[in-house]
Structure formats: C-alpha cells, structure tokens
Short mmCIF file of C-alpha atoms in Angstrom, two decimals:
data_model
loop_
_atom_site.label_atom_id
_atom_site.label_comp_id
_atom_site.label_asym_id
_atom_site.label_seq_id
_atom_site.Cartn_x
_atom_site.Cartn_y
_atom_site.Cartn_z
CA UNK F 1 0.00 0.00 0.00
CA UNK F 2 1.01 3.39 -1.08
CA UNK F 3 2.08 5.80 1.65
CA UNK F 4 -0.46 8.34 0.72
CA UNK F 5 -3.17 6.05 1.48
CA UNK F 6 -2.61 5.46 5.37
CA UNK F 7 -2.36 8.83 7.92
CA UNK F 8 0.18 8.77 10.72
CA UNK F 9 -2.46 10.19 13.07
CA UNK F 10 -4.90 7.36 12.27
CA UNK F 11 -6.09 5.77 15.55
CA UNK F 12 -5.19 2.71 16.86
CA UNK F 13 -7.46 -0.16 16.06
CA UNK F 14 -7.85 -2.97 18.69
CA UNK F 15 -8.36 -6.41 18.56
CA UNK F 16 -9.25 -9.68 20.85
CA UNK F 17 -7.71 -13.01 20.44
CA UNK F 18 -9.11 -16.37 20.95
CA UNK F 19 -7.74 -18.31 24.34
CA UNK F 20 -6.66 -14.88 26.09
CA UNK F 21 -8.95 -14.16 28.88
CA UNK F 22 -11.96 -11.32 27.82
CA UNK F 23 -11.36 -8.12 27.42
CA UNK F 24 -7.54 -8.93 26.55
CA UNK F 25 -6.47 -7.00 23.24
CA UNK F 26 -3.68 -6.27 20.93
CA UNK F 27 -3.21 -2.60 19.97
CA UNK F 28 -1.96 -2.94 16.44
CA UNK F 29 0.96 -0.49 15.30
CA UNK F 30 -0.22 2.92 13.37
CA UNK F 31 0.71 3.06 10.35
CA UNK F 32 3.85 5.91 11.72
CA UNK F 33 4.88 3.15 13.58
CA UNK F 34 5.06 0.19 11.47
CA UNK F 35 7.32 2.67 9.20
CA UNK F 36 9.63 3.48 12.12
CA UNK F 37 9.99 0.05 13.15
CA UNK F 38 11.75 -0.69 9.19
CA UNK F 39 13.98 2.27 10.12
CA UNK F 40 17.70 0.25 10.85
CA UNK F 41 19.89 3.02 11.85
CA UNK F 42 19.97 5.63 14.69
CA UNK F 43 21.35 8.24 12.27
CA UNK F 44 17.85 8.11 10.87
CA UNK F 45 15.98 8.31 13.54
CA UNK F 46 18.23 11.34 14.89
CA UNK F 47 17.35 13.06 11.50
CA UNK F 48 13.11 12.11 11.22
CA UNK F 49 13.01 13.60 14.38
CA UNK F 50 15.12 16.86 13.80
CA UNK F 51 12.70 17.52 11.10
CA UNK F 52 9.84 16.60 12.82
CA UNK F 53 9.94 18.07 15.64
CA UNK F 54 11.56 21.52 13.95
CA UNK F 55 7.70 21.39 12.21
CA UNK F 56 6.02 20.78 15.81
CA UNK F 57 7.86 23.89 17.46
CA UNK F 58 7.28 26.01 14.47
CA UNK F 59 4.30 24.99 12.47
CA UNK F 60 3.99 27.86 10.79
CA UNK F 61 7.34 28.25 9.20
CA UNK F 62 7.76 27.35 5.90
CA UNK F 63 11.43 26.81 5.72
CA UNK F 64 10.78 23.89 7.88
CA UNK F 65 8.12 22.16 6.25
CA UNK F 66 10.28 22.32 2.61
CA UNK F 67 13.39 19.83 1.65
CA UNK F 68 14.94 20.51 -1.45
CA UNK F 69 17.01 17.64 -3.14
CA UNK F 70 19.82 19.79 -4.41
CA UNK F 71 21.05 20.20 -0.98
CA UNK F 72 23.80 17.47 -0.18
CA UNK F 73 23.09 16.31 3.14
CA UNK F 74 19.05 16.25 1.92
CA UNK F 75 19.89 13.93 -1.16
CA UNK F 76 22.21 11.65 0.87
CA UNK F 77 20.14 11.19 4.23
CA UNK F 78 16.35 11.64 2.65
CA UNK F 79 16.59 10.69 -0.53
CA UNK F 80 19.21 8.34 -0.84
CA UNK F 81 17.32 6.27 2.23
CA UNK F 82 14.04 4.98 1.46
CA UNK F 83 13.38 4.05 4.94
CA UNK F 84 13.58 8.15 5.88
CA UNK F 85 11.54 9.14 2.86
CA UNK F 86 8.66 6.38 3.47
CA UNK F 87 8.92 7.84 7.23
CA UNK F 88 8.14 11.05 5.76
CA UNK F 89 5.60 9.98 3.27
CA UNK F 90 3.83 8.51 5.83
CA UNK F 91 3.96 11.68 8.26
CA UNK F 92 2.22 13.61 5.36
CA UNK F 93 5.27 15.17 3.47
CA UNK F 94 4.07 15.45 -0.26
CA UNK F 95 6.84 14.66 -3.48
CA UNK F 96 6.85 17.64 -5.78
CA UNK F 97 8.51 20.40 -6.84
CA UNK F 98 9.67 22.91 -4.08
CA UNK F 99 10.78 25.99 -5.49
CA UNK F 100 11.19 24.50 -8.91
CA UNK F 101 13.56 21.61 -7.84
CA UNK F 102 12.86 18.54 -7.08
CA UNK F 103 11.92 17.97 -2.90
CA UNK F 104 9.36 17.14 -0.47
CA UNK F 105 7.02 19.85 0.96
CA UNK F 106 4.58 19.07 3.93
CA UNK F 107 1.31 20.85 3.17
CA UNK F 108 -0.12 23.27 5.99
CA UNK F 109 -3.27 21.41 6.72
CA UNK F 110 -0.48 18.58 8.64
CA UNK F 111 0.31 19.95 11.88
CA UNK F 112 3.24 19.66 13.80
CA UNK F 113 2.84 16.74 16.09
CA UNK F 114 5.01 16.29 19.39
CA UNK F 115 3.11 12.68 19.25
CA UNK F 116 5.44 11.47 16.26
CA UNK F 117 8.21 12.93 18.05
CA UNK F 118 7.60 10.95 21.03
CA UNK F 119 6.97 7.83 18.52
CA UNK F 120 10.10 8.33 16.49
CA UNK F 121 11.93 8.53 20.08
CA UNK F 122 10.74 5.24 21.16
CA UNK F 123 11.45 3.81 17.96
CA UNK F 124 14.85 4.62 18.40
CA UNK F 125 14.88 2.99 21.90
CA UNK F 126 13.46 -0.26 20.13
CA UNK F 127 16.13 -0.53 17.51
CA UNK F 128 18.57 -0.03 20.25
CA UNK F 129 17.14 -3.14 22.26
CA UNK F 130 16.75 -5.25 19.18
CA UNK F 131 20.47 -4.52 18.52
CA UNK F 132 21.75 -4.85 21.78
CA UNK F 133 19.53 -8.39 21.85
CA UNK F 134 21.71 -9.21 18.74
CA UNK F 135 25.28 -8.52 19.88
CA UNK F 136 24.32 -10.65 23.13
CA UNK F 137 23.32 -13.18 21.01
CA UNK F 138 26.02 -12.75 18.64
CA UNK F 139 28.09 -12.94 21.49
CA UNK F 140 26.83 -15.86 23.58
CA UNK F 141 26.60 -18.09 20.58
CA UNK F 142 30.87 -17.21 19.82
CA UNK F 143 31.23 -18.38 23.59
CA UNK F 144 29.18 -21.43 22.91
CA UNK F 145 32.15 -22.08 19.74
CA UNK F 146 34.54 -21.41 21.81
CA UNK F 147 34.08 -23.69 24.91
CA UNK F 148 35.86 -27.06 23.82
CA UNK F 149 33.69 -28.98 25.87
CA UNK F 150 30.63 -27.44 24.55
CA UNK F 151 32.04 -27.66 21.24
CA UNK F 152 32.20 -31.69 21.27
CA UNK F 153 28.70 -32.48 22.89
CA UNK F 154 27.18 -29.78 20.20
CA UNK F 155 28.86 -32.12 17.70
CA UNK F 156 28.10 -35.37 19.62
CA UNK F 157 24.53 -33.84 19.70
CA UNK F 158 24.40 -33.03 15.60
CA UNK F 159 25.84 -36.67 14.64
CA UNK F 160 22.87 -38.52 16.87
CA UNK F 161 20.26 -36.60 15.27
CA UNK F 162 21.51 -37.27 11.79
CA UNK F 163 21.89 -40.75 12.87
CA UNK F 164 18.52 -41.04 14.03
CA UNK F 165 17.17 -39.24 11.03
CA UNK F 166 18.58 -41.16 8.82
CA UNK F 167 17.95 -44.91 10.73
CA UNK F 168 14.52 -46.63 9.13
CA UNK F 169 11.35 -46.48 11.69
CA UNK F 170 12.03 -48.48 14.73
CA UNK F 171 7.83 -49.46 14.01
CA UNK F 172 5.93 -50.34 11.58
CA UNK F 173 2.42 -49.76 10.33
CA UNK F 174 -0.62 -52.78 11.52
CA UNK F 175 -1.82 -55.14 9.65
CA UNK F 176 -4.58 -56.60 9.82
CA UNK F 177 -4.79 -60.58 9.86
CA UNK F 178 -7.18 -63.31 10.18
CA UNK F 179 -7.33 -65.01 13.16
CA UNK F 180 -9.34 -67.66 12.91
CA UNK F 181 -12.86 -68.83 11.56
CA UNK F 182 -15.28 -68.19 13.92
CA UNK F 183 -17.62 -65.77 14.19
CA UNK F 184 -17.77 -62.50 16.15
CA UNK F 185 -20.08 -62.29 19.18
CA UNK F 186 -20.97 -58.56 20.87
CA UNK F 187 -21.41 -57.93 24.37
CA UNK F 188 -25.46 -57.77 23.37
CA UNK F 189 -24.72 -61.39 22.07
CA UNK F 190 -23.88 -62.84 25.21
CA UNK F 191 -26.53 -60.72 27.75
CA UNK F 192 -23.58 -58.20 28.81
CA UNK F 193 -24.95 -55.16 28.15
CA UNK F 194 -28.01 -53.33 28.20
CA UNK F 195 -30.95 -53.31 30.66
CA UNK F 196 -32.25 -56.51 30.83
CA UNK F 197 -33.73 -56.08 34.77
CA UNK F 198 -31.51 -58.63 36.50
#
C-alpha cells in the first residue's frame, strides 16, 4: 500500500484473540509506527526527528516544512534512504517540486505533532534493544564455539540426530490378519450389556 493512502495520526485499532482471557487485546501499530519500526539506523531516527519536531515547534514556518534535493546532506540522508523518505511519506510530506527543484514539501493542513516525536523517540529505543539483543546473542553463541567442551557435545549432539534421522522407523504400520474362523459375538450377544432387569 502506497504511503499516501494510510495517515500517521490514524487511531489505533484494537483487537481480541481467541484463548486470552476477555477483554484482553492487541493494539496494532499505526501506520507511523510500522514505518519506524523498518527504520535500521539511529542516524535516521536522529534526522526524522530533527525535522519533525523543527515542524512541531514552528508549524507555521515554511522553511521547515520544505526539503529541497539539491542540498547534499538532503539527497544523501532523505533521498538516498528509502526508509527516511517512506517515514516522511507517511507523516504527510508530499513529493513535488519545491521551489522549482525537485523535494518534499509538507502541506499546511499537517500539523506539527510532538506525538510522532515521542513515537520516532521510542522507535529509536526499540532498535537499540533489538540490537543490543543481537550482539548478546552474537556474542553468547561465539562463547558457545569457543568452549571445547561445549564444542564436542554440540557435535556429539548433531551426529545422533543425523543418525537417528537417517535410521529406518524403529515401528511399523498394523496389519490386519485373520485369526481364525469363527464368528464374532458382541457384548449384546452374550446378555452383557443393556438393561435386561436382573
């Protein structure tokens, strides 16, 4: 879905789940949110929410609310980084020409919103976690290598379970067999079940 067709200040839909106790919901992302959470750098972050909230303290100033893409830093950080310019897109900044270049202008109907601050802020914290989560990760798994002990029952572990993957079933399927020629009787049959009054 296009970035025009979703509003950052949409509200926040929620929703129940089967096997959670009632009145237990989810809070889905907003649609600001979802594109923050794509953003993989802090540098990005740092710079969505210079702009933003530069348009928050000064809504009525135009210089703030106009990029141009013949400035350097603009091209390189904006438009050379589709996660920034989907940000923006998604914020309300409109593609067009600014001043008869090529830029993105954010009309004057969009106000300047301390909420996407806030929002851009803790997506920032987020990435940091996820990132941090990583390198511990990263980190614990290098000890794992490293441990010579670990190491060898790791690799004792591996072999078994391609042994065992690769060894035919221990069972097989039933069959079914005759057993002999009489006849079978049900518990009816032989006065077992039922009410019969004795």
């Amino acid at each position: 879905h296009g970035p025009q067709e979703t509003l950052a200040h949409a509200p926040r839909r929620a929703m129940g789940y089967a096997g959670y106790a009632p009145g237990h919901t989810v809070v889905e992302k907003t649609p600001i949110e979802r594109a923050l959470h794509r953003v993989s750098s802090e540098d990005a972050h740092d710079l969505l929410e210079k702009l933003t909230r530069n348009v928050a303290r000064a809504p009525g100033d135009p210089k703030f609310r106009r990029l141009k893409a013949s400035n350097a830093t603009i091209a390189a950080k904006v438009f050379g980084n589709q996660e920034v310019l989907d940000c923006l897109l998604v914020l309300g900044w409109v593609r067009e020409d600014v001043d008869g270049e090529d830029g993105l202008s954010l009309p004057s109907e969009v106000p300047g919103n301390m909420a996407h601050v806030r929002a851009i802020d803790a997506a920032r914290i987020a990435l940091r976690r996820r990132q941090e989560e990583d390198l511990r990760a990263r980190i614990r798994a290098r000890a794992l290598d490293s441990d010579p002990e670990r190491a060898a029952l790791r690799a004792a572990y591996e072999a078994d379970k391609a042994e065992r993957k690769a060894a035919e079933p221990v069972t097989q399927g039933s069959v079914a067999t005759q057993r002999g020629p009489g006849t079978m009787k049900t518990a009816k049959d032989v006065g077992a079940s039922g009410s019969s009054g004795c």
